[in-house]
PDB file of C-alpha atoms in Angstrom:
ATOM      1  CA  UNK A 876       1.425 -17.154   6.850  1.00 74.00           C
ATOM      2  CA  UNK A 877      -2.081 -15.831   6.087  1.00 79.00           C
ATOM      3  CA  UNK A 878      -2.345 -13.494   3.145  1.00 90.00           C
ATOM      4  CA  UNK A 879      -4.764 -11.219   1.330  1.00 94.00           C
ATOM      5  CA  UNK A 880      -5.813 -12.563  -2.056  1.00 96.00           C
ATOM      6  CA  UNK A 881      -7.261 -10.661  -5.017  1.00 97.00           C
ATOM      7  CA  UNK A 882      -8.978 -11.687  -8.227  1.00 96.00           C
ATOM      8  CA  UNK A 883      -8.590 -11.261 -11.081  1.00 96.00           C
ATOM      9  CA  UNK A 884      -4.898 -10.486 -11.354  1.00 95.00           C
ATOM     10  CA  UNK A 885      -5.506  -8.605 -14.616  1.00 96.00           C
ATOM     11  CA  UNK A 886      -8.648  -7.175 -16.166  1.00 97.00           C
ATOM     12  CA  UNK A 887      -9.159  -5.405 -19.468  1.00 97.00           C
ATOM     13  CA  UNK A 888     -12.447  -3.608 -20.036  1.00 97.00           C
ATOM     14  CA  UNK A 889     -14.054  -1.125 -22.380  1.00 97.00           C
ATOM     15  CA  UNK A 890     -14.722   2.428 -21.244  1.00 97.00           C
ATOM     16  CA  UNK A 891     -18.194   2.715 -19.725  1.00 97.00           C
ATOM     17  CA  UNK A 892     -18.346  -0.895 -18.576  1.00 97.00           C
ATOM     18  CA  UNK A 893     -18.793  -1.944 -14.965  1.00 97.00           C
ATOM     19  CA  UNK A 894     -16.031  -3.887 -13.228  1.00 98.00           C
ATOM     20  CA  UNK A 895     -15.946  -5.678  -9.905  1.00 97.00           C
ATOM     21  CA  UNK A 896     -12.636  -6.333  -8.222  1.00 98.00           C
ATOM     22  CA  UNK A 897     -12.596  -8.998  -5.569  1.00 97.00           C
ATOM     23  CA  UNK A 898     -10.558  -9.437  -2.434  1.00 97.00           C
ATOM     24  CA  UNK A 899     -10.426 -11.998   0.331  1.00 96.00           C
ATOM     25  CA  UNK A 900      -8.905 -10.292   3.405  1.00 95.00           C
ATOM     26  CA  UNK A 901      -7.052 -12.160   6.098  1.00 91.00           C
ATOM     27  CA  UNK A 902      -9.443 -14.100   8.267  1.00 88.00           C
ATOM     28  CA  UNK A 903     -10.407 -12.349  11.534  1.00 84.00           C
ATOM     29  CA  UNK A 904      -9.180  -8.956  10.330  1.00 89.00           C
ATOM     30  CA  UNK A 905     -11.534  -6.105  11.127  1.00 87.00           C
ATOM     31  CA  UNK A 906     -10.523  -3.300   8.766  1.00 90.00           C
ATOM     32  CA  UNK A 907     -10.488  -3.427   4.994  1.00 93.00           C
ATOM     33  CA  UNK A 908      -9.090  -0.988   2.486  1.00 95.00           C
ATOM     34  CA  UNK A 909      -8.772  -0.280  -1.207  1.00 97.00           C
ATOM     35  CA  UNK A 910      -5.877   1.654  -2.665  1.00 97.00           C
ATOM     36  CA  UNK A 911      -4.874   2.342  -6.238  1.00 97.00           C
ATOM     37  CA  UNK A 912      -1.629   3.052  -8.019  1.00 96.00           C
ATOM     38  CA  UNK A 913      -1.594   4.683 -11.424  1.00 96.00           C
ATOM     39  CA  UNK A 914       1.412   3.490 -13.431  1.00 91.00           C
ATOM     40  CA  UNK A 915       4.591   5.205 -12.277  1.00 87.00           C
ATOM     41  CA  UNK A 916       2.908   7.038  -9.413  1.00 90.00           C
ATOM     42  CA  UNK A 917       2.547   6.525  -5.696  1.00 90.00           C
ATOM     43  CA  UNK A 918      -0.102   4.434  -4.018  1.00 95.00           C
ATOM     44  CA  UNK A 919      -3.269   6.387  -3.142  1.00 95.00           C
ATOM     45  CA  UNK A 920      -5.942   5.617  -0.582  1.00 94.00           C
ATOM     46  CA  UNK A 921      -9.486   5.084  -1.869  1.00 96.00           C
ATOM     47  CA  UNK A 922     -11.646   3.812   0.980  1.00 95.00           C
ATOM     48  CA  UNK A 923     -11.646   2.039   4.320  1.00 92.00           C
ATOM     49  CA  UNK A 924     -14.385  -0.231   5.630  1.00 92.00           C
ATOM     50  CA  UNK A 925     -15.154  -1.305   9.170  1.00 88.00           C
ATOM     51  CA  UNK A 926     -18.151  -2.904  10.826  1.00 86.00           C
ATOM     52  CA  UNK A 927     -19.950  -3.236   7.504  1.00 88.00           C
ATOM     53  CA  UNK A 928     -19.768   0.381   6.546  1.00 91.00           C
ATOM     54  CA  UNK A 929     -17.396   2.872   4.971  1.00 93.00           C
ATOM     55  CA  UNK A 930     -15.319   4.551   7.670  1.00 89.00           C
ATOM     56  CA  UNK A 931     -13.364   6.880   5.394  1.00 89.00           C
ATOM     57  CA  UNK A 932     -13.060   7.692   1.733  1.00 92.00           C
ATOM     58  CA  UNK A 933     -10.827   9.921  -0.343  1.00 92.00           C
ATOM     59  CA  UNK A 934     -11.758  12.475  -2.985  1.00 92.00           C
ATOM     60  CA  UNK A 935     -11.011   9.858  -5.624  1.00 94.00           C
ATOM     61  CA  UNK A 936     -13.781   7.620  -4.307  1.00 96.00           C
ATOM     62  CA  UNK A 937     -16.709   9.331  -6.036  1.00 94.00           C
ATOM     63  CA  UNK A 938     -20.179   8.050  -6.907  1.00 94.00           C
ATOM     64  CA  UNK A 939     -18.745   5.742  -9.563  1.00 96.00           C
ATOM     65  CA  UNK A 940     -17.163   3.617  -6.862  1.00 97.00           C
ATOM     66  CA  UNK A 941     -18.782   1.374  -4.286  1.00 97.00           C
ATOM     67  CA  UNK A 942     -17.607  -1.294  -1.864  1.00 96.00           C
ATOM     68  CA  UNK A 943     -19.354  -4.244  -0.378  1.00 94.00           C
ATOM     69  CA  UNK A 944     -18.735  -7.155   1.930  1.00 91.00           C
ATOM     70  CA  UNK A 945     -21.313  -9.544   0.502  1.00 85.00           C
ATOM     71  CA  UNK A 946     -20.447 -12.418   2.822  1.00 86.00           C
ATOM     72  CA  UNK A 947     -18.070 -13.220   5.658  1.00 77.00           C
ATOM     73  CA  UNK A 948     -14.986 -13.499   3.489  1.00 86.00           C
ATOM     74  CA  UNK A 949     -15.135 -11.345   0.343  1.00 93.00           C
ATOM     75  CA  UNK A 950     -14.640  -7.597  -0.001  1.00 96.00           C
ATOM     76  CA  UNK A 951     -15.399  -6.057  -3.389  1.00 97.00           C
ATOM     77  CA  UNK A 952     -14.765  -2.784  -5.192  1.00 98.00           C
ATOM     78  CA  UNK A 953     -17.179  -1.897  -7.980  1.00 97.00           C
ATOM     79  CA  UNK A 954     -16.545   0.754 -10.588  1.00 97.00           C
ATOM     80  CA  UNK A 955     -19.884   1.512 -12.220  1.00 96.00           C
ATOM     81  CA  UNK A 956     -18.856   3.113 -15.490  1.00 95.00           C
ATOM     82  CA  UNK A 957     -15.138   2.891 -16.083  1.00 97.00           C
ATOM     83  CA  UNK A 958     -13.123   5.780 -17.495  1.00 96.00           C
ATOM     84  CA  UNK A 959      -9.718   5.707 -19.164  1.00 97.00           C
ATOM     85  CA  UNK A 960      -8.193   7.307 -16.071  1.00 96.00           C
ATOM     86  CA  UNK A 961      -9.364   4.404 -13.909  1.00 97.00           C
ATOM     87  CA  UNK A 962      -6.575   2.316 -15.430  1.00 97.00           C
ATOM     88  CA  UNK A 963      -4.356   1.450 -12.492  1.00 97.00           C
ATOM     89  CA  UNK A 964      -3.251  -1.260 -10.116  1.00 97.00           C
ATOM     90  CA  UNK A 965      -5.837  -1.717  -7.371  1.00 98.00           C
ATOM     91  CA  UNK A 966      -4.688  -3.066  -4.021  1.00 97.00           C
ATOM     92  CA  UNK A 967      -6.835  -4.470  -1.263  1.00 97.00           C
ATOM     93  CA  UNK A 968      -5.494  -4.457   2.297  1.00 95.00           C
ATOM     94  CA  UNK A 969      -6.686  -5.590   5.692  1.00 93.00           C
ATOM     95  CA  UNK A 970      -5.668  -5.048   9.297  1.00 89.00           C
ATOM     96  CA  UNK A 971      -6.881  -5.416  12.834  1.00 82.00           C
ATOM     97  CA  UNK A 972      -5.873  -8.801  14.110  1.00 64.00           C
ATOM     98  CA  UNK A 973      -5.372  -8.871  17.854  1.00 55.00           C
ATOM     99  CA  UNK A 974      -1.685  -8.641  18.692  1.00 55.00           C
ATOM    100  CA  UNK A 975      -0.863  -7.071  15.332  1.00 58.00           C
ATOM    101  CA  UNK A 976      -3.601  -4.515  15.161  1.00 63.00           C
ATOM    102  CA  UNK A 977      -1.990  -1.771  13.176  1.00 76.00           C
ATOM    103  CA  UNK A 978      -0.126  -3.515  10.394  1.00 85.00           C
ATOM    104  CA  UNK A 979      -1.861  -3.351   7.037  1.00 89.00           C
ATOM    105  CA  UNK A 980      -1.335  -6.386   4.823  1.00 91.00           C
ATOM    106  CA  UNK A 981      -1.654  -5.820   1.113  1.00 93.00           C
ATOM    107  CA  UNK A 982      -2.873  -8.194  -1.558  1.00 95.00           C
ATOM    108  CA  UNK A 983      -0.995  -8.767  -4.826  1.00 94.00           C
ATOM    109  CA  UNK A 984      -3.176  -6.293  -6.717  1.00 96.00           C
ATOM    110  CA  UNK A 985      -5.474  -6.292  -9.740  1.00 97.00           C
ATOM    111  CA  UNK A 986      -4.121  -4.534 -12.800  1.00 96.00           C
ATOM    112  CA  UNK A 987      -7.065  -2.823 -14.531  1.00 98.00           C
ATOM    113  CA  UNK A 988      -6.773  -1.524 -18.066  1.00 97.00           C
ATOM    114  CA  UNK A 989      -9.620   0.544 -19.490  1.00 97.00           C
ATOM    115  CA  UNK A 990      -9.645   0.886 -23.284  1.00 97.00           C
TER     116      UNK A 990
ATOM    117  CA  UNK B 763      -3.141  15.049   4.787  1.00 80.00           C
ATOM    118  CA  UNK B 764       0.404  14.172   5.723  1.00 87.00           C
ATOM    119  CA  UNK B 765       3.271  14.871   3.319  1.00 92.00           C
ATOM    120  CA  UNK B 766       5.675  11.971   2.905  1.00 96.00           C
ATOM    121  CA  UNK B 767       8.948  12.489   1.082  1.00 97.00           C
ATOM    122  CA  UNK B 768      11.440   9.807   0.207  1.00 97.00           C
ATOM    123  CA  UNK B 769      15.020  10.115  -0.882  1.00 97.00           C
ATOM    124  CA  UNK B 770      16.811   9.421  -3.050  1.00 97.00           C
ATOM    125  CA  UNK B 771      14.225   8.964  -5.809  1.00 96.00           C
ATOM    126  CA  UNK B 772      16.520   6.624  -7.729  1.00 97.00           C
ATOM    127  CA  UNK B 773      19.478   4.535  -6.656  1.00 97.00           C
ATOM    128  CA  UNK B 774      21.778   2.203  -8.581  1.00 97.00           C
ATOM    129  CA  UNK B 775      24.012  -0.128  -6.603  1.00 95.00           C
ATOM    130  CA  UNK B 776      26.611  -2.737  -7.366  1.00 96.00           C
ATOM    131  CA  UNK B 777      25.709  -6.107  -5.909  1.00 97.00           C
ATOM    132  CA  UNK B 778      27.146  -6.377  -2.395  1.00 97.00           C
ATOM    133  CA  UNK B 779      26.956  -2.663  -1.626  1.00 97.00           C
ATOM    134  CA  UNK B 780      25.045  -1.134   1.275  1.00 97.00           C
ATOM    135  CA  UNK B 781      22.465   1.633   1.086  1.00 96.00           C
ATOM    136  CA  UNK B 782      20.268   3.871   3.214  1.00 97.00           C
ATOM    137  CA  UNK B 783      16.823   5.032   2.124  1.00 98.00           C
ATOM    138  CA  UNK B 784      15.138   7.907   3.913  1.00 98.00           C
ATOM    139  CA  UNK B 785      11.511   8.799   4.590  1.00 98.00           C
ATOM    140  CA  UNK B 786      10.517  12.182   6.018  1.00 97.00           C
ATOM    141  CA  UNK B 787       6.986  12.945   7.113  1.00 95.00           C
ATOM    142  CA  UNK B 788       5.310  16.216   7.959  1.00 93.00           C
ATOM    143  CA  UNK B 789       3.386  15.358  11.127  1.00 90.00           C
ATOM    144  CA  UNK B 790       3.328  12.947  14.029  1.00 88.00           C
ATOM    145  CA  UNK B 791       2.172   9.470  13.084  1.00 87.00           C
ATOM    146  CA  UNK B 792       0.847   6.382  14.794  1.00 85.00           C
ATOM    147  CA  UNK B 793       1.950   3.889  12.199  1.00 89.00           C
ATOM    148  CA  UNK B 794       4.757   3.642   9.688  1.00 94.00           C
ATOM    149  CA  UNK B 795       5.429   0.755   7.341  1.00 95.00           C
ATOM    150  CA  UNK B 796       8.085   0.082   4.728  1.00 97.00           C
ATOM    151  CA  UNK B 797       7.139  -1.847   1.602  1.00 96.00           C
ATOM    152  CA  UNK B 798       9.047  -3.331  -1.303  1.00 96.00           C
ATOM    153  CA  UNK B 799       7.230  -3.284  -4.621  1.00 93.00           C
ATOM    154  CA  UNK B 800       8.674  -6.040  -6.753  1.00 88.00           C
ATOM    155  CA  UNK B 801       8.853  -5.971 -10.561  1.00 85.00           C
ATOM    156  CA  UNK B 802       5.448  -7.689 -10.738  1.00 85.00           C
ATOM    157  CA  UNK B 803       3.878  -4.809  -8.811  1.00 89.00           C
ATOM    158  CA  UNK B 804       3.266  -6.659  -5.548  1.00 89.00           C
ATOM    159  CA  UNK B 805       3.660  -4.705  -2.303  1.00 91.00           C
ATOM    160  CA  UNK B 806       5.622  -6.723   0.195  1.00 91.00           C
ATOM    161  CA  UNK B 807       5.548  -5.741   3.881  1.00 91.00           C
ATOM    162  CA  UNK B 808       9.050  -5.154   5.178  1.00 95.00           C
ATOM    163  CA  UNK B 809       8.576  -3.485   8.542  1.00 94.00           C
ATOM    164  CA  UNK B 810       5.908  -2.096  10.803  1.00 92.00           C
ATOM    165  CA  UNK B 811       7.973   0.489  12.654  1.00 94.00           C
ATOM    166  CA  UNK B 812       6.251   3.541  14.175  1.00 91.00           C
ATOM    167  CA  UNK B 813       9.321   4.017  16.387  1.00 93.00           C
ATOM    168  CA  UNK B 814      12.584   2.336  17.314  1.00 96.00           C
ATOM    169  CA  UNK B 815      14.733  -0.093  15.359  1.00 97.00           C
ATOM    170  CA  UNK B 816      14.034  -3.480  13.831  1.00 96.00           C
ATOM    171  CA  UNK B 817      16.141  -5.913  11.868  1.00 97.00           C
ATOM    172  CA  UNK B 818      15.219  -8.702   9.507  1.00 95.00           C
ATOM    173  CA  UNK B 819      18.171 -10.396   7.866  1.00 96.00           C
ATOM    174  CA  UNK B 820      20.010  -7.953   5.631  1.00 97.00           C
ATOM    175  CA  UNK B 821      17.375  -5.274   6.154  1.00 97.00           C
ATOM    176  CA  UNK B 822      16.910  -3.017   9.127  1.00 98.00           C
ATOM    177  CA  UNK B 823      14.854   0.079   9.802  1.00 98.00           C
ATOM    178  CA  UNK B 824      14.912   2.911  12.303  1.00 98.00           C
ATOM    179  CA  UNK B 825      12.190   5.453  12.971  1.00 97.00           C
ATOM    180  CA  UNK B 826      12.838   8.580  15.013  1.00 96.00           C
ATOM    181  CA  UNK B 827       9.263   9.657  15.553  1.00 92.00           C
ATOM    182  CA  UNK B 828      10.134  12.883  17.387  1.00 93.00           C
ATOM    183  CA  UNK B 829      12.172  14.043  14.386  1.00 95.00           C
ATOM    184  CA  UNK B 830       9.690  12.702  11.833  1.00 96.00           C
ATOM    185  CA  UNK B 831      11.883  10.456   9.770  1.00 97.00           C
ATOM    186  CA  UNK B 832      12.576   6.807   9.144  1.00 98.00           C
ATOM    187  CA  UNK B 833      15.534   5.065   7.557  1.00 98.00           C
ATOM    188  CA  UNK B 834      15.700   1.732   5.768  1.00 98.00           C
ATOM    189  CA  UNK B 835      19.106   0.069   5.567  1.00 98.00           C
ATOM    190  CA  UNK B 836      19.928  -2.562   3.013  1.00 97.00           C
ATOM    191  CA  UNK B 837      23.212  -4.366   3.505  1.00 97.00           C
ATOM    192  CA  UNK B 838      25.042  -6.630   1.048  1.00 97.00           C
ATOM    193  CA  UNK B 839      22.488  -5.846  -1.649  1.00 97.00           C
ATOM    194  CA  UNK B 840      21.389  -8.531  -4.104  1.00 96.00           C
ATOM    195  CA  UNK B 841      19.797  -8.251  -7.533  1.00 95.00           C
ATOM    196  CA  UNK B 842      16.542  -9.497  -6.016  1.00 93.00           C
ATOM    197  CA  UNK B 843      16.447  -6.334  -3.880  1.00 95.00           C
ATOM    198  CA  UNK B 844      15.672  -4.332  -7.024  1.00 94.00           C
ATOM    199  CA  UNK B 845      12.313  -2.613  -7.129  1.00 94.00           C
ATOM    200  CA  UNK B 846      10.635   0.370  -5.552  1.00 95.00           C
ATOM    201  CA  UNK B 847      10.673   0.949  -1.802  1.00 97.00           C
ATOM    202  CA  UNK B 848       7.778   2.848  -0.292  1.00 97.00           C
ATOM    203  CA  UNK B 849       7.194   4.130   3.172  1.00 97.00           C
ATOM    204  CA  UNK B 850       3.634   4.773   4.291  1.00 95.00           C
ATOM    205  CA  UNK B 851       2.371   6.556   7.393  1.00 93.00           C
ATOM    206  CA  UNK B 852      -0.898   6.712   9.255  1.00 88.00           C
ATOM    207  CA  UNK B 853      -2.173   9.197  11.799  1.00 81.00           C
ATOM    208  CA  UNK B 854      -5.193   8.313  13.869  1.00 69.00           C
ATOM    209  CA  UNK B 855      -6.526  11.870  13.952  1.00 68.00           C
ATOM    210  CA  UNK B 856      -6.925  11.721  10.172  1.00 63.00           C
ATOM    211  CA  UNK B 857      -8.332   8.216  10.179  1.00 66.00           C
ATOM    212  CA  UNK B 858      -6.700   4.910   9.427  1.00 73.00           C
ATOM    213  CA  UNK B 859      -5.670   5.506   5.844  1.00 83.00           C
ATOM    214  CA  UNK B 860      -2.074   5.249   4.740  1.00 88.00           C
ATOM    215  CA  UNK B 861      -0.263   8.148   3.106  1.00 92.00           C
ATOM    216  CA  UNK B 862       2.411   6.784   0.806  1.00 95.00           C
ATOM    217  CA  UNK B 863       5.650   8.403  -0.216  1.00 96.00           C
ATOM    218  CA  UNK B 864       6.720   8.634  -3.846  1.00 93.00           C
ATOM    219  CA  UNK B 865       9.177   5.810  -3.432  1.00 95.00           C
ATOM    220  CA  UNK B 866      12.846   5.072  -4.035  1.00 97.00           C
ATOM    221  CA  UNK B 867      13.543   3.048  -7.158  1.00 96.00           C
ATOM    222  CA  UNK B 868      16.473   0.723  -6.484  1.00 96.00           C
ATOM    223  CA  UNK B 869      18.395  -1.127  -9.158  1.00 96.00           C
ATOM    224  CA  UNK B 870      21.066  -3.594  -8.077  1.00 96.00           C
ATOM    225  CA  UNK B 871      23.412  -4.608 -10.856  1.00 96.00           C
ATOM    226  CA  UNK B 872      25.549  -7.771 -10.784  1.00 94.00           C
TER     227      UNK B 872
END
């Protein structure tokens, strides 16, 4: 069964550093998402991406965040200058395959720790 | 946004017992999914169920869209069922983002 993959699985960084989280969505999916989950809390939406542009973003997704689809397979989330409160699990998801259009499939997550 | 409430927040079961988890949502939705978050933090798709009933092995789910709730049934629970169960909903008029509930933390003891 096809799956969403994410790298790295864990990342530790110093406050103020830039991080790039990488995702490979399921092939032929049309919609891509990033969510985050602060430890012990619920999963929160960050941004959705369709047709090479952001289609929606939440209040969390401020100017420190950006997303990109640099080629036909990768989807990245960049945090420009990390803060302590950015420590969380970050999930990538994709959806939009014909016949199963609505279901969002989630990757295994990247656990980010900002020190 | 849409408010999503799950109950109970915590549940402890003896192996072999059955349970029902509930998800209430505040508005009509186009999409509802149930997820299991395992101890490693991975979100596993259980069901895509905006309405009706589905079954997959020991798990089944029912969504009554008109009454804005969904139920997840776990029968003959096993220790590997432990983890947090989330429901998430989507409404097209507010875009295609998911709104997640706060989850039910299930512990199955041998």
